[in-house]
Tab-separated table of C-alpha atoms in Angstrom:
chain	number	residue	atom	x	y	z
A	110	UNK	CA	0.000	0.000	0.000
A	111	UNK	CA	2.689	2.390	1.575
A	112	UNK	CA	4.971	1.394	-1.596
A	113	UNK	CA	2.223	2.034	-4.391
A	114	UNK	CA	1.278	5.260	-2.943
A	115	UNK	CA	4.897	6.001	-3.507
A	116	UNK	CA	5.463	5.277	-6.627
A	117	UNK	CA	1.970	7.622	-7.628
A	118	UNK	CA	3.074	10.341	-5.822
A	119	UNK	CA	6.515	9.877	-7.806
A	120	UNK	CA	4.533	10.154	-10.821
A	121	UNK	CA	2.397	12.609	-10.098
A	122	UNK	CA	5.642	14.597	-8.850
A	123	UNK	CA	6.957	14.761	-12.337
A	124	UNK	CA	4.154	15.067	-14.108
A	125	UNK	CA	2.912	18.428	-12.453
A	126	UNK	CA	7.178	19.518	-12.610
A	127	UNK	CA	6.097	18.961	-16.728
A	128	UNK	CA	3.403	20.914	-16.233
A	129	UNK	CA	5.042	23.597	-14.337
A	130	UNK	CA	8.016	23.987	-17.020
A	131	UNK	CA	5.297	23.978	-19.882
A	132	UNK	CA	3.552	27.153	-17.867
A	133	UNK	CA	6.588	29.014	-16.545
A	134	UNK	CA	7.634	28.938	-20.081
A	135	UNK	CA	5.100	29.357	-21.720
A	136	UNK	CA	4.658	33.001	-19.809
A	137	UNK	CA	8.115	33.539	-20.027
A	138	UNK	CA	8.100	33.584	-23.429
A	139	UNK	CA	5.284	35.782	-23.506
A	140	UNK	CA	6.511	38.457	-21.462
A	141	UNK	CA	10.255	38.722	-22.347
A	142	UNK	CA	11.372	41.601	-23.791
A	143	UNK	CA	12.694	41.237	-27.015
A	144	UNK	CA	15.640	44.032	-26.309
A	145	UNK	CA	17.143	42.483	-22.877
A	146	UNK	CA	16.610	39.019	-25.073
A	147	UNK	CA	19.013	40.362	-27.892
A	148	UNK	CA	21.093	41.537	-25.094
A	149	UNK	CA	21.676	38.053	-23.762
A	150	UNK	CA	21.882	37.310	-28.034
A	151	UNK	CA	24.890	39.583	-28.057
A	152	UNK	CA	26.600	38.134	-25.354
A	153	UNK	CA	26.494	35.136	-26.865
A	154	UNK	CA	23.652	33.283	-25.088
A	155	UNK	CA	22.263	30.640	-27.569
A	156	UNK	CA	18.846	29.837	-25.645
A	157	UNK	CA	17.849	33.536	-25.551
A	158	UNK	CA	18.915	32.994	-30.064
A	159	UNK	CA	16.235	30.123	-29.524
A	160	UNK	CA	13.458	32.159	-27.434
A	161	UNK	CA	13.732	34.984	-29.822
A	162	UNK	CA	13.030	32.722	-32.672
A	163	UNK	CA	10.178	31.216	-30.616
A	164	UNK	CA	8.632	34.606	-30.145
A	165	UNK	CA	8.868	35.190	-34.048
A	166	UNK	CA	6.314	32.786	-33.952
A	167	UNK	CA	4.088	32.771	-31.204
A	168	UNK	CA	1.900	30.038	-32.881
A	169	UNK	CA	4.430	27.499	-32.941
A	170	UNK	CA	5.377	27.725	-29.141
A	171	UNK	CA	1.913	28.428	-27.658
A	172	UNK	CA	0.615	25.147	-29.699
A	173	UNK	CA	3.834	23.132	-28.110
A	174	UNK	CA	3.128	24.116	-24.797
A	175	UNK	CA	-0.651	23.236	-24.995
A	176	UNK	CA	-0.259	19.957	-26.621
A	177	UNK	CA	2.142	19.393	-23.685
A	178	UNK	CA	0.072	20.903	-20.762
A	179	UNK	CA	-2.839	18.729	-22.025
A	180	UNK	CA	-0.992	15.283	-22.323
A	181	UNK	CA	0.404	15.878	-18.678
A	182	UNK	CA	-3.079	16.879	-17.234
A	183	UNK	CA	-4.306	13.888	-18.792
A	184	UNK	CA	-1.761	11.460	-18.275
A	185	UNK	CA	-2.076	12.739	-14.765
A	186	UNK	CA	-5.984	12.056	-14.476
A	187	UNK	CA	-6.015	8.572	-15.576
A	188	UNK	CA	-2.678	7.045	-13.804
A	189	UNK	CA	-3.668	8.969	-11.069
A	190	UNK	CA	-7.389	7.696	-11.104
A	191	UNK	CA	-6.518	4.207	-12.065
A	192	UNK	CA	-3.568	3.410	-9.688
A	193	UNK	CA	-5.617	5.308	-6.421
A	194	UNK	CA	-8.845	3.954	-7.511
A	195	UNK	CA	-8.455	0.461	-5.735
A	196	UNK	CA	-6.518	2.048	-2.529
A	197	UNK	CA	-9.196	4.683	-1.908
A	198	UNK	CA	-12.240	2.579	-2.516
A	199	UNK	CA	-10.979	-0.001	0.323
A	200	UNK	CA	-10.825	3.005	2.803
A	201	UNK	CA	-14.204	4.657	1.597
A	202	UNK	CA	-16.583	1.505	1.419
A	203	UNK	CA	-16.827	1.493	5.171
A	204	UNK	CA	-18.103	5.240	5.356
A	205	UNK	CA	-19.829	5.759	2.568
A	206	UNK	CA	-20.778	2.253	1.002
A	207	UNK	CA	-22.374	2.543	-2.267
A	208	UNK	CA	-21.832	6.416	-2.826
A	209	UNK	CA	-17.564	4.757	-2.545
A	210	UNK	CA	-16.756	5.412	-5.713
A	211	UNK	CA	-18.353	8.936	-6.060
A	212	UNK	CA	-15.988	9.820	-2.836
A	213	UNK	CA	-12.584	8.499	-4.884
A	214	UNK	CA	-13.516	10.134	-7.946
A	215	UNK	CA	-14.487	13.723	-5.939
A	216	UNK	CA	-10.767	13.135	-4.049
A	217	UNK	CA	-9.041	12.206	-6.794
A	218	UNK	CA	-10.247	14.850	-9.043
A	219	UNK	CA	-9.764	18.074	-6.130
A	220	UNK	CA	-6.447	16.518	-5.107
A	221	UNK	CA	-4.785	16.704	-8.886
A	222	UNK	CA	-6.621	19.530	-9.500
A	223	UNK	CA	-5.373	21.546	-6.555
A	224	UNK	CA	-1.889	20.101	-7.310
A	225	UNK	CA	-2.051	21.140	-11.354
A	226	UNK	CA	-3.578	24.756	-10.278
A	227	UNK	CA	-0.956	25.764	-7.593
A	228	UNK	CA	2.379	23.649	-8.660
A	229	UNK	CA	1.760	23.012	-11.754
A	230	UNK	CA	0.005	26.548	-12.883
A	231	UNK	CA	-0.055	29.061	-10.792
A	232	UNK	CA	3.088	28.941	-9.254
A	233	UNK	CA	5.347	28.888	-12.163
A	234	UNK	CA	3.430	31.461	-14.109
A	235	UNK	CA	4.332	34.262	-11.452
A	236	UNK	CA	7.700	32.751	-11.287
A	237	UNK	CA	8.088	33.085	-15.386
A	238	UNK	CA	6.931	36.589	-14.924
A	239	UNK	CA	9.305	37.776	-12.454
A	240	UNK	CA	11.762	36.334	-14.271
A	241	UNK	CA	10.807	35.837	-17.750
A	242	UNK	CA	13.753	36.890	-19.848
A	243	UNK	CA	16.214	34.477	-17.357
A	244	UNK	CA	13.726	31.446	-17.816
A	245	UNK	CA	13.115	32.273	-21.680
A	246	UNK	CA	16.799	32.143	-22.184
A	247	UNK	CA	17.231	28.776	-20.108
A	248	UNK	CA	14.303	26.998	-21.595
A	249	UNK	CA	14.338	28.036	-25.136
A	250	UNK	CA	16.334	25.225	-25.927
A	251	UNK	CA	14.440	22.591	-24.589
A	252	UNK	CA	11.197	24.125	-25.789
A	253	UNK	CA	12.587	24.117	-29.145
A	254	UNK	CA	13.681	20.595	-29.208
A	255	UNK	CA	10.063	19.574	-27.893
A	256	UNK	CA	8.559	22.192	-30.995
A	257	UNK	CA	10.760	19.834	-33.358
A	258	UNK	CA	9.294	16.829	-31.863
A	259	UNK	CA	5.978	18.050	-31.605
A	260	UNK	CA	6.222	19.592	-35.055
A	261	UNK	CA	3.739	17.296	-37.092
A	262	UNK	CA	0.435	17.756	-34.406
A	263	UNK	CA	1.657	21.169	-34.114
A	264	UNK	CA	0.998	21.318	-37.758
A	265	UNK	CA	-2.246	20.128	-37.670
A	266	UNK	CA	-3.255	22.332	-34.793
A	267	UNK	CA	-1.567	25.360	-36.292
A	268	UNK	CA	-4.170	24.395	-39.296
A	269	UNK	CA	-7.000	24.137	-37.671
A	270	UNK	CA	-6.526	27.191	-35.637
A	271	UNK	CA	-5.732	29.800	-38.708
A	272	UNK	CA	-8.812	28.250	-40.267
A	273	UNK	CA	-11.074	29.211	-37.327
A	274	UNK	CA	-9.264	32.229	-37.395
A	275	UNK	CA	-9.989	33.003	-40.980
A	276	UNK	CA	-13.605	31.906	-40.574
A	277	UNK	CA	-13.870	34.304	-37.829
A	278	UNK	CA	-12.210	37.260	-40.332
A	279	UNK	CA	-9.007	37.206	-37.433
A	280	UNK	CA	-6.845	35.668	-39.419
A	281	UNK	CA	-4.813	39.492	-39.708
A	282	UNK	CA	-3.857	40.593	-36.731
A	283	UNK	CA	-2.238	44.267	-36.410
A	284	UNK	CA	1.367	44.449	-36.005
A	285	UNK	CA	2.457	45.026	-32.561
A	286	UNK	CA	4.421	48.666	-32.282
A	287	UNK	CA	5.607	49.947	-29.588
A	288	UNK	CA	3.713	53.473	-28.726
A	289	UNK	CA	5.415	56.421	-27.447
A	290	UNK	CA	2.812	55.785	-24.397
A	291	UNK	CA	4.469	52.507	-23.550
A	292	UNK	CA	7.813	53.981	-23.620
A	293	UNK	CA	6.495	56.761	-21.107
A	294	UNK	CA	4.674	53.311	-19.435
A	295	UNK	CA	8.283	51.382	-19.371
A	296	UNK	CA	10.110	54.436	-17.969
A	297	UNK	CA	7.413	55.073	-15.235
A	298	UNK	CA	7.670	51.620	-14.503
A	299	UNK	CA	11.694	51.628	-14.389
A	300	UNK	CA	11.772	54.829	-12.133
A	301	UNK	CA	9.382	53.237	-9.803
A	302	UNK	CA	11.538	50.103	-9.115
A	303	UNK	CA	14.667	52.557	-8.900
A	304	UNK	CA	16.163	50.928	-12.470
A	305	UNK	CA	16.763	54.681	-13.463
A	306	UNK	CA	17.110	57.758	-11.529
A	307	UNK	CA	14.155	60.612	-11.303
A	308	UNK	CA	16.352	62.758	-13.151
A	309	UNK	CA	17.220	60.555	-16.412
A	310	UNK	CA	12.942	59.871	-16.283
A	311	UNK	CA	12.543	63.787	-16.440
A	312	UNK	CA	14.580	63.979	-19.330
A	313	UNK	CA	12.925	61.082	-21.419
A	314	UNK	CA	9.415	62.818	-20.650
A	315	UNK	CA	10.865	65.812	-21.615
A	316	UNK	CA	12.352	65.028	-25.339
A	317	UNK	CA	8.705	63.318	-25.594
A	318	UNK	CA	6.730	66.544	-24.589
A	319	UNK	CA	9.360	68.677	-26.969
A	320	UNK	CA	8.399	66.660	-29.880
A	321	UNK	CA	4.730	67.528	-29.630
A	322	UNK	CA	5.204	71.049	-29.104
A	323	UNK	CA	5.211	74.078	-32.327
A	324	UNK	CA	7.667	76.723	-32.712
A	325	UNK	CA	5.127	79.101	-31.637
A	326	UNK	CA	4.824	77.340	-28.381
A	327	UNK	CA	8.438	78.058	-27.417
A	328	UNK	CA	9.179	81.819	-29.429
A	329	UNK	CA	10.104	84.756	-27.381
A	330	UNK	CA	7.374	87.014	-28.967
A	331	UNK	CA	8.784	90.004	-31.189
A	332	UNK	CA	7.497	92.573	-28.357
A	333	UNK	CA	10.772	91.622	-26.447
A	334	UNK	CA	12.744	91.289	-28.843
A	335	UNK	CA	15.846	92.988	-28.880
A	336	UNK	CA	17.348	93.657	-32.759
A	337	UNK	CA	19.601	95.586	-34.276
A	338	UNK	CA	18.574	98.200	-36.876
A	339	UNK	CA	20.723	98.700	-39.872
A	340	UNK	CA	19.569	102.376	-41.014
A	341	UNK	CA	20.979	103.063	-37.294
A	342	UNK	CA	24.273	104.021	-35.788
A	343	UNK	CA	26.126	101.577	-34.382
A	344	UNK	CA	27.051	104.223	-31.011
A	345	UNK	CA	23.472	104.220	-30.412
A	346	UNK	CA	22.504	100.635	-30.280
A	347	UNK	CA	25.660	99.764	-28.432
A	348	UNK	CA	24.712	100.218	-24.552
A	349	UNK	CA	21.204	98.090	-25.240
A	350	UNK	CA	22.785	95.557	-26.540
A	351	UNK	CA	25.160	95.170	-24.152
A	352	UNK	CA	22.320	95.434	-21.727
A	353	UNK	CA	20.480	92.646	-23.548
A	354	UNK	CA	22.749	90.183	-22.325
A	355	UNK	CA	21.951	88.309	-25.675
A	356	UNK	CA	24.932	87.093	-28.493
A	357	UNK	CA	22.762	87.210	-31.397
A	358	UNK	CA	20.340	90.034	-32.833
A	359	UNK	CA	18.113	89.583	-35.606
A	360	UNK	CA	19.100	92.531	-37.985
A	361	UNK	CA	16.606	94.967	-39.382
A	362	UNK	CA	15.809	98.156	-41.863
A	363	UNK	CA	13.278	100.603	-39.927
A	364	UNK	CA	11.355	97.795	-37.948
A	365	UNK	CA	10.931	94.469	-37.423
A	366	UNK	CA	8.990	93.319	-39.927
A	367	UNK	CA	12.149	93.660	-42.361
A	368	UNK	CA	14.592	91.602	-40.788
A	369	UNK	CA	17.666	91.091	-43.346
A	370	UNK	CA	19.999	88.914	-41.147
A	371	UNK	CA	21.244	88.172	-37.892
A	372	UNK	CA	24.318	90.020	-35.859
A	373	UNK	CA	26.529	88.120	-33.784
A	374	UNK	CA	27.655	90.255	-30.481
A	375	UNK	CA	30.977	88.790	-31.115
A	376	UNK	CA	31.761	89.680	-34.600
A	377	UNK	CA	30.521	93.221	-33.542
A	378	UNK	CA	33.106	93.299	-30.856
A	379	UNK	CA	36.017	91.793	-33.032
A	380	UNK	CA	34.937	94.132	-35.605
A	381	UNK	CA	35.003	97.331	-33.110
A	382	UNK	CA	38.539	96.173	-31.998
A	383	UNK	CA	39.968	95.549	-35.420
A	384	UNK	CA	39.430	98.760	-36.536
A	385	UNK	CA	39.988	102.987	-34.393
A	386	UNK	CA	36.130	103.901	-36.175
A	387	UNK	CA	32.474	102.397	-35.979
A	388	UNK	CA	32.412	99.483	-38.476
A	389	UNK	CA	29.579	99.306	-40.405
A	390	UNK	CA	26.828	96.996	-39.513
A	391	UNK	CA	25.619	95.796	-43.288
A	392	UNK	CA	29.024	93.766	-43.007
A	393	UNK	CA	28.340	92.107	-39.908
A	394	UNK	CA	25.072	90.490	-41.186
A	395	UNK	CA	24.735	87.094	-41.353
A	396	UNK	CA	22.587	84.261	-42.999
A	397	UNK	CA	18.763	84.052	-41.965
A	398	UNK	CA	16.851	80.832	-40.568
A	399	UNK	CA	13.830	81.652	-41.207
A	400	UNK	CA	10.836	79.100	-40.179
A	401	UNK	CA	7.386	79.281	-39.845
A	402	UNK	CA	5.764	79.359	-36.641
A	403	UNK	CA	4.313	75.847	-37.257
A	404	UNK	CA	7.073	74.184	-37.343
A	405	UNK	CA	7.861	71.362	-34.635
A	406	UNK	CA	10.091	72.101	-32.117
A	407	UNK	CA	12.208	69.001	-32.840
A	408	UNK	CA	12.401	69.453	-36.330
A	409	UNK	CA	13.759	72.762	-35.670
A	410	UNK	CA	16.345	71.555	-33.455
A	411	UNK	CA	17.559	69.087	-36.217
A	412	UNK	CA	17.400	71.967	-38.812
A	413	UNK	CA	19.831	74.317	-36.504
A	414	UNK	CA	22.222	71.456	-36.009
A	415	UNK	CA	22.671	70.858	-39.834
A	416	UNK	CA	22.651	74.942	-40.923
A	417	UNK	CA	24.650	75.428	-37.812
A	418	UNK	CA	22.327	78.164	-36.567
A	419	UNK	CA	21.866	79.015	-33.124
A	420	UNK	CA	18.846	81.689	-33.896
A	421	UNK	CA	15.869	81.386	-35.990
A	422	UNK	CA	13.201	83.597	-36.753
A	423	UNK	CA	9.712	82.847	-36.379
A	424	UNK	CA	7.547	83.841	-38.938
A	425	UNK	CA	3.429	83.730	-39.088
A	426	UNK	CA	1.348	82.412	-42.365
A	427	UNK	CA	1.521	85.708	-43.837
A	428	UNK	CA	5.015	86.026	-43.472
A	429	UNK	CA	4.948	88.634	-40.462
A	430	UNK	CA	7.478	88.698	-38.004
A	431	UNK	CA	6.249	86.998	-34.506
A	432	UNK	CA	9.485	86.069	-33.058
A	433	UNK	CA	12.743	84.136	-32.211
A	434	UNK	CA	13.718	81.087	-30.791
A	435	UNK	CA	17.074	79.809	-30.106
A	436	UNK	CA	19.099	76.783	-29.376
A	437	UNK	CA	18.814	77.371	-25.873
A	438	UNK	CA	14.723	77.729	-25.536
A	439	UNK	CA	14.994	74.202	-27.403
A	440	UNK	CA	17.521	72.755	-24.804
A	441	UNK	CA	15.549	74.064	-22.095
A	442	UNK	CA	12.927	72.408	-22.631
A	443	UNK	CA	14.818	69.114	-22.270
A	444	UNK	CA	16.664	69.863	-19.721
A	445	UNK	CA	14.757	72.964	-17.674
A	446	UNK	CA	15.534	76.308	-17.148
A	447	UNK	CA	19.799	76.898	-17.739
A	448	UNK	CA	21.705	80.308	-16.637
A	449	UNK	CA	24.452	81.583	-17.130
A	450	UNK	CA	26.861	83.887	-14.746
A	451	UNK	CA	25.814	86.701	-16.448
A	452	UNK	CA	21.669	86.017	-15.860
A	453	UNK	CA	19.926	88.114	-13.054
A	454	UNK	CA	17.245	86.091	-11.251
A	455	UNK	CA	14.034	87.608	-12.995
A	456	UNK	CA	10.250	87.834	-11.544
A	457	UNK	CA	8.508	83.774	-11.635
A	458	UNK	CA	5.909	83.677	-14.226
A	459	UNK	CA	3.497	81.982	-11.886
A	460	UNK	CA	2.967	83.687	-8.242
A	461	UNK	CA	0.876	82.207	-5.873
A	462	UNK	CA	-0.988	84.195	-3.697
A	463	UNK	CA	-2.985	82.579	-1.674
A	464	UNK	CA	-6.649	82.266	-1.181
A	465	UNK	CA	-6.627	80.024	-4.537
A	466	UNK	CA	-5.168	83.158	-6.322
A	467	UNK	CA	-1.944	82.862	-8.717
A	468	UNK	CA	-0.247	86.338	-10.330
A	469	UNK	CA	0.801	84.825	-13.730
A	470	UNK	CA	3.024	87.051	-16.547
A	471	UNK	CA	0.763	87.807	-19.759
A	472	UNK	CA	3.767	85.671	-21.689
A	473	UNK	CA	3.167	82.617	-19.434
A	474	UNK	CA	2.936	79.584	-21.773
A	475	UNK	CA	-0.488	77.907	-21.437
A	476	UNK	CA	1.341	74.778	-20.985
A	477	UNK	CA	2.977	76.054	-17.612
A	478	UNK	CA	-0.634	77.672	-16.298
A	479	UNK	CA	-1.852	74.147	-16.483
A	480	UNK	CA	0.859	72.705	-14.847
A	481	UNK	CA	0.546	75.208	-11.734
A	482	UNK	CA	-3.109	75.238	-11.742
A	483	UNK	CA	-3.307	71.191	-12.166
A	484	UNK	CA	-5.789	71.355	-15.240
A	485	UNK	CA	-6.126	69.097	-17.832
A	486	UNK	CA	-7.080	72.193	-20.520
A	487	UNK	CA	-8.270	75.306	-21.285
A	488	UNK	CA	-11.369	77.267	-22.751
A	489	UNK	CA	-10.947	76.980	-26.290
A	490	UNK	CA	-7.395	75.563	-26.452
A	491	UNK	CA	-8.344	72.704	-28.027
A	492	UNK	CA	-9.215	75.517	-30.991
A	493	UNK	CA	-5.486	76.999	-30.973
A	494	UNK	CA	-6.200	80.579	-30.970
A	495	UNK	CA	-3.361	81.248	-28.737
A	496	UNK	CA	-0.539	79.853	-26.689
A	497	UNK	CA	0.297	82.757	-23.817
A	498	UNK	CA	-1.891	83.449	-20.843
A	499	UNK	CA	-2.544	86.844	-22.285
A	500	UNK	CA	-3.797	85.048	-25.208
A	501	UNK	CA	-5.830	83.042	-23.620
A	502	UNK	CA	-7.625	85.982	-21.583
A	503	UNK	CA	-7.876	87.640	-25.322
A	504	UNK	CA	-9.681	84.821	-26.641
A	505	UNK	CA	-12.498	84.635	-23.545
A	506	UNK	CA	-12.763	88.615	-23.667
A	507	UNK	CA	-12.862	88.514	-27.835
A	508	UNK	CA	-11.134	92.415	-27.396
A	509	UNK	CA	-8.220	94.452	-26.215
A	510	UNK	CA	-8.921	94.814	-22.357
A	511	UNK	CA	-8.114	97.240	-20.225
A	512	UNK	CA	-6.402	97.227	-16.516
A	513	UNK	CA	-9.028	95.597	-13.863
A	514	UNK	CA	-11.633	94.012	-16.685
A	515	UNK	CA	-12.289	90.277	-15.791
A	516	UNK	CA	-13.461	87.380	-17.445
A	517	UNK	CA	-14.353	83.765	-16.041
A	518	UNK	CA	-14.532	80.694	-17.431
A	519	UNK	CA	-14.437	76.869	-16.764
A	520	UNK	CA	-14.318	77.310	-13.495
A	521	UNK	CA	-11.467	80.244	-13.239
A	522	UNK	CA	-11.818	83.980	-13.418
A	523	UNK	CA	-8.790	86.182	-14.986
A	524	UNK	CA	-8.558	89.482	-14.090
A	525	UNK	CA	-6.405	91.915	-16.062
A	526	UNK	CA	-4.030	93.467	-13.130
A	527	UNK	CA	-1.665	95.498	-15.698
A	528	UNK	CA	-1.547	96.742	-18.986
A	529	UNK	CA	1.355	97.743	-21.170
A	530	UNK	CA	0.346	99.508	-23.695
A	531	UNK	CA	-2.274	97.200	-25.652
A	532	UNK	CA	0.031	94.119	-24.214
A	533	UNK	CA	-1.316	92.365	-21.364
A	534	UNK	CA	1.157	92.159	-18.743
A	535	UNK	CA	0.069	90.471	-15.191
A	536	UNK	CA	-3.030	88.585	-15.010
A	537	UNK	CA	-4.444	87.301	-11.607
A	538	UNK	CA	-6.159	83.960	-11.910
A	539	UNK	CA	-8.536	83.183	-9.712
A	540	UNK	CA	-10.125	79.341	-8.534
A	541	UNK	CA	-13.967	80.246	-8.517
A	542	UNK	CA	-16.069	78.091	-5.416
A	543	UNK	CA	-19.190	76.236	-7.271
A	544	UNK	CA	-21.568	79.190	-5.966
A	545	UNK	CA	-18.921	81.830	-7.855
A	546	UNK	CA	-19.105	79.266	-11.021
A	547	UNK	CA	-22.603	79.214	-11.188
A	548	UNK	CA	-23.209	82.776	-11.329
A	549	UNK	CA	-20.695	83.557	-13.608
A	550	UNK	CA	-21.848	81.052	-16.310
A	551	UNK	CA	-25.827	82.446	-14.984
């Protein structure tokens, strides 16, 4: 008795250890990522050659493993059932009498079943998820050896399945990409478990929110900009532009909307040096990169890189002058805000308050209001009429303001604080309570 018990449990032992290799790898396989897989590949791991070639062709694996789950669950039923039956009835009979053979089959079908589901299932799925590309490297060469052997009902199942399949109009299934939302996803992910450091997942969020932004987006707007006028004396623009702070000027007949070139602080320096009078300033200009306003942001950064431009001028669909941006506002918005030892600290562009009020700069980038007041969007952003906070006041009012009008909206009510000239300088925006809300839509 003690002796055939022991040899069914022996069975039964390797049987659900089968089972458990055919499931572990089976969501190992599954859940390995291809690039740490041709990492293993380069290092000259042939089982992870073998589970990449498995994964090429998920059909032939996935039919391997079943055919082998299945023959172990049923080899398992019937020696199990068989060998136990005779045992089991001897110690039942006595209890239960004629209802014996019910109580073996009930035991004997809960016992392997708990056995299959927990050792031979359960188990070694979480296991081949934790450590899927280890156990897809270690058993891709077995599994491939038992695809060989299993190769001819593998065949016949692989049939019979892309039939259903085309029956069912599934037979094309969309190939798999990779989104720039499971990158984000992956790097999340990898941040959270420490695999990379906050900084370095900053940075990858960053080149992905750069290459959704415009031109316009990023442009200091042609209000501040400093230039250099060419129908002007050099003596006169001097002390400005050294007060700029800035190393390039976009260069200009009468105003801004004729820009000819750009001026490079240095050359006017090397220029002023090289010679005891006031050199003249149509020699100092340089080539234009002109681009309209658009343009992608990351597009822009590839164009400077090959024309070696670290200034480009932002122009509007009519060819009207709106801006510039340089290589720095692209870098920036990679890698945040950079300075210089020559930069003075400047006003925030975003003030809080208190009492759910924010002071925000009339140049504020919508994107940076959201971030500050924790909104998913604006009023009628979605329509692109503007991109600055005073734009955004201009679109709700529909008019030029003037110092202490308000508006509300979604929630929020901006009022107009200061005015320069028809500009709109400071804004305060205000969180409105539901009672507030209601009356203002009322």
């Amino acid at each position: 008795m003690i002796t055939e018990l022991f040899v069914i449990g022996t069975i039964l032992f390797v049987l659900i250890l089968l089972n458990a290799m055919f499931a572990a790898t089976e969501m190992a396989l599954a859940t390995a990522r291809r690039s740490r897989l041709q990492n293993k590949v380069d290092e000259g791991h042939r089982g992870a050659l073998l589970a990449l070639k498995l994964q090429e062709d998920p059909n032939r694996f996935l039919s391997t493993v079943q055919v082998g789950i299945t023959l172990v669950g049923t080899l398992a039923a019937v020696i199990t059932g068989d060998r136990l039956e005779e045992p089991l009835l001897g110690l039942y009979e006595p209890w239960l009498g004629e209802w014996a053979r019910w109580g073996v089959m009930a035991t004997v079908v809960a016992g392997v079943s708990f056995l299959q589901l927990v050792l031979g299932e359960l188990v070694p799925k979480r296991v081949g998820i934790q450590y899927a590309e280890v156990l897809a490297a270690a058993l891709g060469r077995p599994m491939m050896f038992l695809s060989m052997l299993a190769r001819p009902l593998v065949s016949v199942l692989s049939g019979c399945t892309n039939a259903i399949l085309w029956m069912l109009r599934l037979n094309k299934a969309p190939e798999e990409t990779v989104t720039q939302e499971d990158i984000r996803h992956m790097v999340r992910e990898s941040a959270e478990h420490g695999e990379i450091q906050e900084q370095e997942e900053d940075l990858i969020h960053s080149v992905f929110d750069m290459g959704e932004k415009l031109v316009r987006q990023l442009r200091t707007p042609r209000t501040t900009v400093v230039g250099v006028d060419l129908d002007q004396d050099l003596d006169e623009q001097l002390p400005a532009l050294m007060e700029s702070g800035y190393s390039r000027f976009p260069a200009y007949r009468g105003n801004l909307d004729h820009i000819e070139g750009v001026v490079i602080a240095k050359d006017i320096f090397r220029a002023c040096l090289a010679s005891e009078t006031r050199p003249s300033l149509d020699g100092l200009v340089r080539e234009l990169l002109l681009v309209p306003e658009n343009t992608r942001a990351m597009a822009l950064l590839q164009l400077m890189k090959k024309k070696h431009q670290h200034l480009a001028v932002v122009v509007n669909e009519h060819g009207i002058f709106e801006g510039v941006v340089t290589l720095e506002d692209l870098v920036e918005e990679i890698v945040g805000d950079i300075q210089d030892e020559t930069d003075e600290d400047t006003d925030p562009d975003i003030v809080a308050t208190g009492g759910g009020r924010w002071l925000v700069s009339g140049t504020t980038p919508v994107e940076k209001l959201k971030e500050a007041l924790d909104v998913s969007s604006l009023p009628q952003e979605d329509e692109g009429h503007y991109d600055t906070v005073a734009g955004l006041v201009l679109a709700l009012m529909g008019r030029i303001p003037s110092t202490g009008e308000e508006t509300s909206a979604a929630g929020w009510n901006y009022r107009v604080v200061d005015m320069d000239g028809l500009r709109i300088d400071k804004v305060e925006v205000q969180k409105l309570d539901r009672d507030s809300a209601s009356d203002a839509k009322g």
